[in-house]
Short mmCIF file of C-alpha atoms in Angstrom, two decimals:
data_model
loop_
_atom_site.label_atom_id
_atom_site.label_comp_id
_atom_site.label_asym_id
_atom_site.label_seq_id
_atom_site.Cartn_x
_atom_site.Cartn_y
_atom_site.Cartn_z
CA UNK A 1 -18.36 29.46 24.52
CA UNK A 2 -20.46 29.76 27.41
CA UNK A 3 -19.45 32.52 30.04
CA UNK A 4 -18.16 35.93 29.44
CA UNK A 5 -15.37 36.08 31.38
CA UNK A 6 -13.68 32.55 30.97
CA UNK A 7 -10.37 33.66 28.95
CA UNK A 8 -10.53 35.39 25.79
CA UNK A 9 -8.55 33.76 22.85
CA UNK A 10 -10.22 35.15 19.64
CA UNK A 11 -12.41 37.96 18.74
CA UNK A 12 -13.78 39.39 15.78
CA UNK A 13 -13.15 43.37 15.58
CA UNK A 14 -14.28 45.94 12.95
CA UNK A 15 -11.23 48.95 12.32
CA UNK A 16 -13.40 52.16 11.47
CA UNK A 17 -13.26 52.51 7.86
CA UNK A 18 -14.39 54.54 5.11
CA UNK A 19 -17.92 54.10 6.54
CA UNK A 20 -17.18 56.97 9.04
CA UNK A 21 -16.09 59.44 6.63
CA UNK A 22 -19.80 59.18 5.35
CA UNK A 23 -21.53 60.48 8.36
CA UNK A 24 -22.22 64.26 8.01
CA UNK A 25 -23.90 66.56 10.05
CA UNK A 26 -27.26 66.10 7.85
CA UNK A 27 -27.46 62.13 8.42
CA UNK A 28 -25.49 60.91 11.91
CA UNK A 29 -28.71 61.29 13.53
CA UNK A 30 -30.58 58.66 10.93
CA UNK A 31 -26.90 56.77 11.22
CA UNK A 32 -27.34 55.97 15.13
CA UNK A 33 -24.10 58.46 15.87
CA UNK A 34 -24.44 61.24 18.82
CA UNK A 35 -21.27 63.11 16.58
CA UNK A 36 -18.84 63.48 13.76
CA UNK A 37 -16.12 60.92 14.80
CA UNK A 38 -12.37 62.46 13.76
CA UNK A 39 -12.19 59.32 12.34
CA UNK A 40 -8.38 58.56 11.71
CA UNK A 41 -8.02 59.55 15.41
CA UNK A 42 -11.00 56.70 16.24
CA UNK A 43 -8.89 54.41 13.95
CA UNK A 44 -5.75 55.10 16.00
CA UNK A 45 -7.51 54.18 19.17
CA UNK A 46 -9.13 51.17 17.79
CA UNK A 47 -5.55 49.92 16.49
CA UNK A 48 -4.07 50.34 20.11
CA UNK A 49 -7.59 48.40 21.40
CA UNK A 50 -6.25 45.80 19.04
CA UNK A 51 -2.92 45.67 20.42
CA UNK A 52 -4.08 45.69 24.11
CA UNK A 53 -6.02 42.44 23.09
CA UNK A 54 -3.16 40.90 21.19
CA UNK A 55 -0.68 42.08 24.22
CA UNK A 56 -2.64 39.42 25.98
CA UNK A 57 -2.79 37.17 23.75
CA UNK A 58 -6.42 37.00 21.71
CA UNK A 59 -6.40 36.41 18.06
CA UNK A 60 -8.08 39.57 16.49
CA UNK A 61 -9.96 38.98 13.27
CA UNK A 62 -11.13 42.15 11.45
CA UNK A 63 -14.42 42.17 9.96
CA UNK A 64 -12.81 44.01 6.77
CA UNK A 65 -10.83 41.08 6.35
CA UNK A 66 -12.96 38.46 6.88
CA UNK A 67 -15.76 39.63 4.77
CA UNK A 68 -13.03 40.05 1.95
CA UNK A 69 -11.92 36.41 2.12
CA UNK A 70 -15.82 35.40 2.21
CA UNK A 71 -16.24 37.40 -0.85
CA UNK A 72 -13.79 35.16 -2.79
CA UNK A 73 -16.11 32.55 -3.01
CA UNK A 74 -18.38 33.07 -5.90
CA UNK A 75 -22.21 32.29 -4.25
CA UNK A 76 -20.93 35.06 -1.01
CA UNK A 77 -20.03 37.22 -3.91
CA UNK A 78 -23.81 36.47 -5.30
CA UNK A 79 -25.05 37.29 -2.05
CA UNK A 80 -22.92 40.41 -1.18
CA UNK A 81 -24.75 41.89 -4.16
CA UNK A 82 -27.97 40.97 -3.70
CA UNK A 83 -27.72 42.52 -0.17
CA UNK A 84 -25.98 45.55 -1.86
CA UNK A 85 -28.74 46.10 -3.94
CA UNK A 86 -32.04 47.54 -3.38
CA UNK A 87 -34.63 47.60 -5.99
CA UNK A 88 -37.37 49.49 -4.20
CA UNK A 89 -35.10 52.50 -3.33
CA UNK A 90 -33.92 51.99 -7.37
CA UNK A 91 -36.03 51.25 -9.45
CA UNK A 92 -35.74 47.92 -11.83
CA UNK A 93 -33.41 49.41 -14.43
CA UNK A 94 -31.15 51.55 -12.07
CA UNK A 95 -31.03 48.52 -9.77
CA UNK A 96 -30.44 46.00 -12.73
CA UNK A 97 -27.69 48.23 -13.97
CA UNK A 98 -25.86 48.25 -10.71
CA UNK A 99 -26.49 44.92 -9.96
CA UNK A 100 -24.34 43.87 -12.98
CA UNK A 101 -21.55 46.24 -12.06
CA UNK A 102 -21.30 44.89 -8.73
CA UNK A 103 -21.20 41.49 -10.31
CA UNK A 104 -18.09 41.97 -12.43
CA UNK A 105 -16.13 43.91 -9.53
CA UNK A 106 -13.68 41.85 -7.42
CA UNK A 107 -13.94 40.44 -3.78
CA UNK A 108 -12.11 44.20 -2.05
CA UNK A 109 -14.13 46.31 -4.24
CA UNK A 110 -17.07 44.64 -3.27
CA UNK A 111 -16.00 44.14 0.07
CA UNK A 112 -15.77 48.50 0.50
CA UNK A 113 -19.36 48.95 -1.33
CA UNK A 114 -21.05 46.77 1.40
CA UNK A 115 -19.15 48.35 3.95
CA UNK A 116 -19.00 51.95 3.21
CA UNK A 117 -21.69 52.42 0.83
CA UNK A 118 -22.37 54.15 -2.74
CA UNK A 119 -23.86 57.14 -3.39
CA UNK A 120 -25.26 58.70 -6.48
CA UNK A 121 -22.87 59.70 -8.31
CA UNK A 122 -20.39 57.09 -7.49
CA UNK A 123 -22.99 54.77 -9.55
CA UNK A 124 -21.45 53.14 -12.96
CA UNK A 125 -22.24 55.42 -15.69
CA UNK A 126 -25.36 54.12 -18.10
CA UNK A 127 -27.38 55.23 -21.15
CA UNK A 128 -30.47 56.38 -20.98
CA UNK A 129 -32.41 59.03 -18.70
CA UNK A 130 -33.17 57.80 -15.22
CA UNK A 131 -35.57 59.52 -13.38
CA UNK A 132 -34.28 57.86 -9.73
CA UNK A 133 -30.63 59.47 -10.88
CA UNK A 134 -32.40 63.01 -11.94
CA UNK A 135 -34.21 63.50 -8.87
CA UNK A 136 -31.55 62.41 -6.24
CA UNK A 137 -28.52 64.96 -5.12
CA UNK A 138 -25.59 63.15 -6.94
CA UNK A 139 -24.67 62.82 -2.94
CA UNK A 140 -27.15 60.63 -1.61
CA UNK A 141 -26.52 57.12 -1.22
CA UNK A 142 -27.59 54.49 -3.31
CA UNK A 143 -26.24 52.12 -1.14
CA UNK A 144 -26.17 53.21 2.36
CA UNK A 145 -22.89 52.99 4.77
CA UNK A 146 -22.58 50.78 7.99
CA UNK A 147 -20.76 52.98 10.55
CA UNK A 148 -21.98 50.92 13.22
CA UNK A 149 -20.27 48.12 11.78
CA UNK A 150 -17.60 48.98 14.61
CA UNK A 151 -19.69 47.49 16.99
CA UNK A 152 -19.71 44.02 16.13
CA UNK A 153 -21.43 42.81 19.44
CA UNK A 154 -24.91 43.27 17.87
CA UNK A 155 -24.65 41.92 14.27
CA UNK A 156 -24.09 38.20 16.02
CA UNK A 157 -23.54 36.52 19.71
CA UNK A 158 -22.22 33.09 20.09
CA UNK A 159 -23.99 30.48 23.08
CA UNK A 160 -21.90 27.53 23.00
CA UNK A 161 -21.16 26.24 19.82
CA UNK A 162 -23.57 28.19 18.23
CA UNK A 163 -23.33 31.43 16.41
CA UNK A 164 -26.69 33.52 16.33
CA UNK A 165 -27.01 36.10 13.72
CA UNK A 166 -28.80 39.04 14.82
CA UNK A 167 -32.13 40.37 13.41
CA UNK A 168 -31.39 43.44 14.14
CA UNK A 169 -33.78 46.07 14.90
CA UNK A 170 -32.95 49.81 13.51
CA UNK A 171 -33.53 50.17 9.62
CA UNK A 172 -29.59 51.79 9.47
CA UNK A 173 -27.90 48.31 10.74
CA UNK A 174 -30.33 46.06 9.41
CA UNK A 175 -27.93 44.97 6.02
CA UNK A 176 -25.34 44.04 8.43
CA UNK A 177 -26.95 41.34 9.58
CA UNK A 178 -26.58 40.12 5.32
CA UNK A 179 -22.83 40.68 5.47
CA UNK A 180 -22.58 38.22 9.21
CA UNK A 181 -24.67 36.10 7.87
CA UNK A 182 -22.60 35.34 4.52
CA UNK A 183 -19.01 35.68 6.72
CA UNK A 184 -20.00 32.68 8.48
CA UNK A 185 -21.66 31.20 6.07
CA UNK A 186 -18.53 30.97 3.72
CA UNK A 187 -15.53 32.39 5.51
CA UNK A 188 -13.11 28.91 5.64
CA UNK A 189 -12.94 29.38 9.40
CA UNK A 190 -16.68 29.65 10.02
CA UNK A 191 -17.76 27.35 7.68
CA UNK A 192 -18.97 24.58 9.90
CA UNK A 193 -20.25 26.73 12.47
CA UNK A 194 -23.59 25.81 13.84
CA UNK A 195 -26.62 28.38 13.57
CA UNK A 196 -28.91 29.11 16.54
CA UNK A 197 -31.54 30.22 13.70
CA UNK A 198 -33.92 31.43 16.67
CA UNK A 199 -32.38 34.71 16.70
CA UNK A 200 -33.86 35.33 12.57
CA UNK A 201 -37.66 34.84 13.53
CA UNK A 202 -37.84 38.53 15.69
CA UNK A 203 -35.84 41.38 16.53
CA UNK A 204 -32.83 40.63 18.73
CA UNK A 205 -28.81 42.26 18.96
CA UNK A 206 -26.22 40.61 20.77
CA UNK A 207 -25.66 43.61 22.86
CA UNK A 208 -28.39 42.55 24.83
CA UNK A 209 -27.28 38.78 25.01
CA UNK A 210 -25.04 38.13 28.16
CA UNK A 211 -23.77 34.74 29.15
CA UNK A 212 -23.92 34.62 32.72
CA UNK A 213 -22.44 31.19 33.68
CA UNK A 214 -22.07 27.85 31.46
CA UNK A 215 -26.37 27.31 30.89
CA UNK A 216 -27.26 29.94 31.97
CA UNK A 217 -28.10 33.23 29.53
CA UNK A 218 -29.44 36.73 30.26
CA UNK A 219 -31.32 38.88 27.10
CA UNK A 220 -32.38 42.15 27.73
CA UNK A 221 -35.66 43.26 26.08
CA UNK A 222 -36.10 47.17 25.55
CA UNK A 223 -35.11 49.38 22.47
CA UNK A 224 -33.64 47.16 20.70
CA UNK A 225 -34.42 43.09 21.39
CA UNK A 226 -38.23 42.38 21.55
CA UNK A 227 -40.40 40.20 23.74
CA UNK A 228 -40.64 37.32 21.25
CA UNK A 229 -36.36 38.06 19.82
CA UNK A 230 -35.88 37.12 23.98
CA UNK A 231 -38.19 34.10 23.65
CA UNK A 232 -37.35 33.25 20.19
CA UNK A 233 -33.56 32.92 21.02
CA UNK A 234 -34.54 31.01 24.59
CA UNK A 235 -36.65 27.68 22.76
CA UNK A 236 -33.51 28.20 20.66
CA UNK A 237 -30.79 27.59 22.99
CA UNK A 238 -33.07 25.10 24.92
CA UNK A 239 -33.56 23.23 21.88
CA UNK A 240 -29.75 22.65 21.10
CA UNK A 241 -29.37 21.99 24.88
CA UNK A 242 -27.19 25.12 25.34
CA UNK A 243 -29.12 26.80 27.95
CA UNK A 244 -31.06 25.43 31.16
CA UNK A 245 -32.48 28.60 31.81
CA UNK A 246 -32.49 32.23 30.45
CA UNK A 247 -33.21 35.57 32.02
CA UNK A 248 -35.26 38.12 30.10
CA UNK A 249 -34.44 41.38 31.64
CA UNK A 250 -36.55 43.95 30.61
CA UNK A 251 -34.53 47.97 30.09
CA UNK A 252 -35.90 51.27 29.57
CA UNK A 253 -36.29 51.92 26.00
CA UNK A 254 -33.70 54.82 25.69
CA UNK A 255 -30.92 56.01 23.73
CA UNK A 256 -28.73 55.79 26.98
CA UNK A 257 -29.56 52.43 27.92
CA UNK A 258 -30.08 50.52 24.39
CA UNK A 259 -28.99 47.36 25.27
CA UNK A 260 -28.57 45.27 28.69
CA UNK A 261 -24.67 45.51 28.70
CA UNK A 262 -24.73 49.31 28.49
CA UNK A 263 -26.14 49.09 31.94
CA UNK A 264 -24.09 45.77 33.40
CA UNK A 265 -21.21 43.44 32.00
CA UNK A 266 -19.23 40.39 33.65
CA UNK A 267 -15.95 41.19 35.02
CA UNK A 268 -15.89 37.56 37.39
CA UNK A 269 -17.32 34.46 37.39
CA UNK A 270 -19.17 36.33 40.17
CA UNK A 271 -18.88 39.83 39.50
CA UNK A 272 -20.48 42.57 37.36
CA UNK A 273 -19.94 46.23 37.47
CA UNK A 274 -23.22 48.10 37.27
CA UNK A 275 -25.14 51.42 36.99
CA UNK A 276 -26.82 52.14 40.39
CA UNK A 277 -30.32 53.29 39.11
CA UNK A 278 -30.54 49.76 37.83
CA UNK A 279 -29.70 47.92 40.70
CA UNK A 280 -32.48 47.85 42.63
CA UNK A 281 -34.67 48.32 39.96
CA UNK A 282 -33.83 45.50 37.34
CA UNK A 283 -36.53 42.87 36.97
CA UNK A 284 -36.12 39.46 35.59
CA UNK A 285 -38.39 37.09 33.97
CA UNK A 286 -36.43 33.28 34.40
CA UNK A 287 -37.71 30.94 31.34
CA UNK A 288 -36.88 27.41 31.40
CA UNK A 289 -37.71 24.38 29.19
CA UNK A 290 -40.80 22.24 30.16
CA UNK A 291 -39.32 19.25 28.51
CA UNK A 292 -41.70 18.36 25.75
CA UNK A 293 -40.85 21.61 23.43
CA UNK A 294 -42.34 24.71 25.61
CA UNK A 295 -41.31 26.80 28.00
CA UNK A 296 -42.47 28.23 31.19
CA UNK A 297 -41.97 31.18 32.58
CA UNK A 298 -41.77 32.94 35.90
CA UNK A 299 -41.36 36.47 37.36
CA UNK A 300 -41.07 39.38 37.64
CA UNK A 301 -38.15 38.82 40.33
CA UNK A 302 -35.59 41.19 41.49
CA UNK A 303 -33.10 40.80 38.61
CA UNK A 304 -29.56 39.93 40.75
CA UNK A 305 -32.02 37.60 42.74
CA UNK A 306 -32.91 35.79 39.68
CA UNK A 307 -29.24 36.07 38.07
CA UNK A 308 -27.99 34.63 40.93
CA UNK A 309 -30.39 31.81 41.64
CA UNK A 310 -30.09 30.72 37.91
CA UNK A 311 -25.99 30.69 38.56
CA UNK A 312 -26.73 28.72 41.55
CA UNK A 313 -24.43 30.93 43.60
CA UNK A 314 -25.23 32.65 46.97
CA UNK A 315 -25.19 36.24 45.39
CA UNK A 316 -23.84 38.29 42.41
CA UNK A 317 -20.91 40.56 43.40
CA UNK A 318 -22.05 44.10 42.48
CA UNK A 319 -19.74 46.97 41.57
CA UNK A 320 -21.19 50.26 41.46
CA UNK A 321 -20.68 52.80 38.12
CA UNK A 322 -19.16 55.86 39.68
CA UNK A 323 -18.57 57.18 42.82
CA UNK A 324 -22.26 59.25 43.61
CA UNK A 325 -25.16 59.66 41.40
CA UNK A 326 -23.97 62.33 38.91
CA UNK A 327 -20.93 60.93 38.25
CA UNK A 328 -22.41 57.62 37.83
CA UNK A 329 -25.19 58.84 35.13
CA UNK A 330 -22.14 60.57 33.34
CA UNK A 331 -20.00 57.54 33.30
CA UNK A 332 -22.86 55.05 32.59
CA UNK A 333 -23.36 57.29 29.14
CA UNK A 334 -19.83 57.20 28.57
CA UNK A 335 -19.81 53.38 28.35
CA UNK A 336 -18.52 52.84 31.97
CA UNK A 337 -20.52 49.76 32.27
CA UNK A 338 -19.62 48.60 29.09
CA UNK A 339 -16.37 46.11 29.71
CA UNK A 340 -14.86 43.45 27.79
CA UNK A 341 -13.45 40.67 29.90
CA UNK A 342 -10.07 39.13 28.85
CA UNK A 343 -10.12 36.78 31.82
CA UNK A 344 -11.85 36.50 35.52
CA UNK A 345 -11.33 39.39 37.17
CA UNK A 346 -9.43 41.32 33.78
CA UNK A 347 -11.42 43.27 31.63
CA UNK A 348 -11.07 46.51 29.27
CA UNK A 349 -12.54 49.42 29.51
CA UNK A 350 -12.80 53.23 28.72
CA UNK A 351 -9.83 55.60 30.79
CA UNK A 352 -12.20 58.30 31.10
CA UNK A 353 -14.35 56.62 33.47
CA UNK A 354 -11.75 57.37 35.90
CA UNK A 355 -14.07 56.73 39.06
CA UNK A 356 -15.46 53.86 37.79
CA UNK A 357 -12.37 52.05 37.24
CA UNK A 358 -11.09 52.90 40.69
CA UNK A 359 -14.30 51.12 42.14
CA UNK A 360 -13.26 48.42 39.47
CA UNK A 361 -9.55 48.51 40.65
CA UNK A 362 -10.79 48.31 44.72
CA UNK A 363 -12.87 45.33 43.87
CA UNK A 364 -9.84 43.45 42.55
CA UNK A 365 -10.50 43.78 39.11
CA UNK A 366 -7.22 44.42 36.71
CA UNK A 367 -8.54 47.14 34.57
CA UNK A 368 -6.60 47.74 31.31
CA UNK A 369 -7.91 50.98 29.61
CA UNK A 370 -7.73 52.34 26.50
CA UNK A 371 -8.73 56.28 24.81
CA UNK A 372 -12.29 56.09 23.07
CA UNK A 373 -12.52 59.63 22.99
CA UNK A 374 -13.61 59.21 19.02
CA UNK A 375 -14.61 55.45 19.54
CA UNK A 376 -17.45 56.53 21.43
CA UNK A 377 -19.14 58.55 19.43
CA UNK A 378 -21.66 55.67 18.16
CA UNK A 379 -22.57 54.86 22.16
CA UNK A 380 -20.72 52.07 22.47
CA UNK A 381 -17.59 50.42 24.49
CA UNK A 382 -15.34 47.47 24.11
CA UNK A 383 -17.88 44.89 24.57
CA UNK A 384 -19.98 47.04 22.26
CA UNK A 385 -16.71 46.76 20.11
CA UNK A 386 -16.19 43.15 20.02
CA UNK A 387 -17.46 40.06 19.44
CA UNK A 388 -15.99 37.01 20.76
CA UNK A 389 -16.12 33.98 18.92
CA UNK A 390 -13.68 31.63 21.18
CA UNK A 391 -13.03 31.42 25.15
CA UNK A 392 -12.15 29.11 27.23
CA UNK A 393 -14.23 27.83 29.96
CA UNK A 394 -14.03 29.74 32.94
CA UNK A 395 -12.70 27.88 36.30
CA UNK A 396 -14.76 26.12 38.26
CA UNK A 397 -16.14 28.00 41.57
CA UNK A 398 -15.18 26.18 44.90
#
């Protein structure tokens, strides 16, 4: 896979779960969420988000399902419950205890623990006083809850043939980057799939990985992606001769703009729709292999300058977020940036960004939108949403 518009044919999807019914008022906050999502509403929009991608014909796999069929296999199982199980926030004995539970439970069971989390007093019963038990309310978790599993963009990016598991950066998503890295380590169809390891050394999420054209990859560096993640993943993709030259774009370290794609995405081979504050002031650093194992690096340069120099096109096609600067800051928060292209020119994208998507719609983009009223609660869109892991090249440019 390398572009982000050539067309879609599967993607890997996470249906909001039991995860979501964890989040309370007391812990959203520590659990990256803005709000209580009404979260069989947020599972009826994500089904119809489903649909819109199968209605065009993409292969949706659901995380859920995946990681179940990984489970099956007895050293993912192993690993599930080593990742389940944490022996500092435990103790030994409370940890050894439910590290044998989890053992003897099946691959769904499992499965739900890793996902959604344990608390307290959902723990196996056991003899013997436990100070950890005693001095925890019987609601606390034992084992925390992913809620931002739904955003399966971060947790791992494919470049080529290549799938990089994220190192991701905020202590309430790091486990997820255990339960990727044992779905593609032992799910049949990801068996054989290459690693770009660079992405392990330093923090990096696939939000802020964008392929721009075949060899040539954007990363932006800011809250969540670090200096040396954006390097790390560069001698990476150079090194498996995936890349000829990657952009490291630095953001503004903010909850609004957390990764690159929350403030541009692909819609064309030529096109991306865009907040306006960042348009003329996006900077780019271009990195490119020296040929004997480094890298050099040059920049600052204005960003669509560099993007477009590194596509080897004249210019990048630029699409503004809303229609003046209020409405643009409001739809930029509400994930209008943040599209998921099915095809050149086709993407998906929020309806509420009603402006937006008429700029979108002027430009000769098909836009096919879908509710995220409850979706968006955890800052985050369709591409946020998905993760594809096949496309087909996009067309050549004449």
């Amino acid at each position: 896979m390398d572009s982000e518009v050539g067309p879609l044919r599967a993607v890997l999807l996470h249906r909001p779960g039991n995860e979501l019914k964890r989040l309370t008022p007391r812990n959203n906050d520590k659990l990256l969420f803005d709000s209580i999502p009404w979260v069989s509403r947020a599972q009826q929009e994500h089904d119809a988000f489903a649909d819109v991608l199968r209605g065009r014909g993409v292969e949706v796999l659901l995380l859920a399902d995946v990681l179940r069929t990984a489970l099956e296999d007895q050293r993912a199982h192993a690993a599930g419950v080593h990742a389940a199980v944490d022996d500092r926030r435990l103790g030994n004995d409370l940890a050894d205890s439910l590290r044998s539970h989890l053992t003897s439970v099946d691959a769904p069971t499992l499965a739900e623990v890793l996902m959604a989390g344990m608390t307290f007093e959902e723990l196996p019963s056991a003899e013997g006083a436990s100070l950890v038990r005693m001095m925890h309310n019987p609601r606390d978790f034992a084992v925390d809850p992913l809620p931002n599993l739904l955003f399966t963009r971060d947790s791992s990016a494919w470049v080529g043939d290549r799938v990089a598991i994220s190192s991701l950066t905020m202590p309430a998503r790091r486990r997820e980057t255990a339960l990727l890295d044992l779905i593609y380590a032992y799910h049949p169809r990801f068996r054989h799939a290459a690693r770009a390891y660079g992405a392990h050394s330093a923090p990096i999420e696939g939000g802020d990985v964008m392929l721009l054209a075949p060899g040539v990859v954007a990363i932006g560096v800011g809250e969540r992606t670090t200096p040396a993640g954006a390097e790390s993943l560069a001698r990476s993709v150079f090194a498996d001769g995936l890349a000829h030259t990657v952009v490291a774009v630095p953001i503004e370290q903010s909850r609004a703009t957390m990764h690159l794609d929350t403030v541009c995405t692909m819609v064309d081979v030529d096109a991306v729709v865009m907040y306006p504050l960042a348009r003329d002031s996006l900077t780019a650093f271009t990195i490119k292999p020296t040929g004997d194992g480094g890298v050099k690096v040059a920049g600052p340069t204005p960003f669509l300058e560099a993007a477009a120099e590194a596509m080897e096109i004249d210019r990048l096609r630029v699409i503004d977020t809303g229609l003046d600067p209020v409405t643009a800051e409001r739809e930029q928060w509400d994930d209008g940036n943040n599209t998921l292209a099915l095809a050149p020119g086709v993407v998906v994208g929020y309806e509420r960004n009603a402006e937006t998507n008429e700029r979108l719609t002027a430009a000769g983009i098909e836009v096919l939108p879908i509710t995220g009223s409850e979706l968006g609660s955890g800052r985050g869109g369709p591409r946020c949403m998905s993760c594809p892991v096949r496309r087909d090249p996009p067309p050549k440019r004449h």
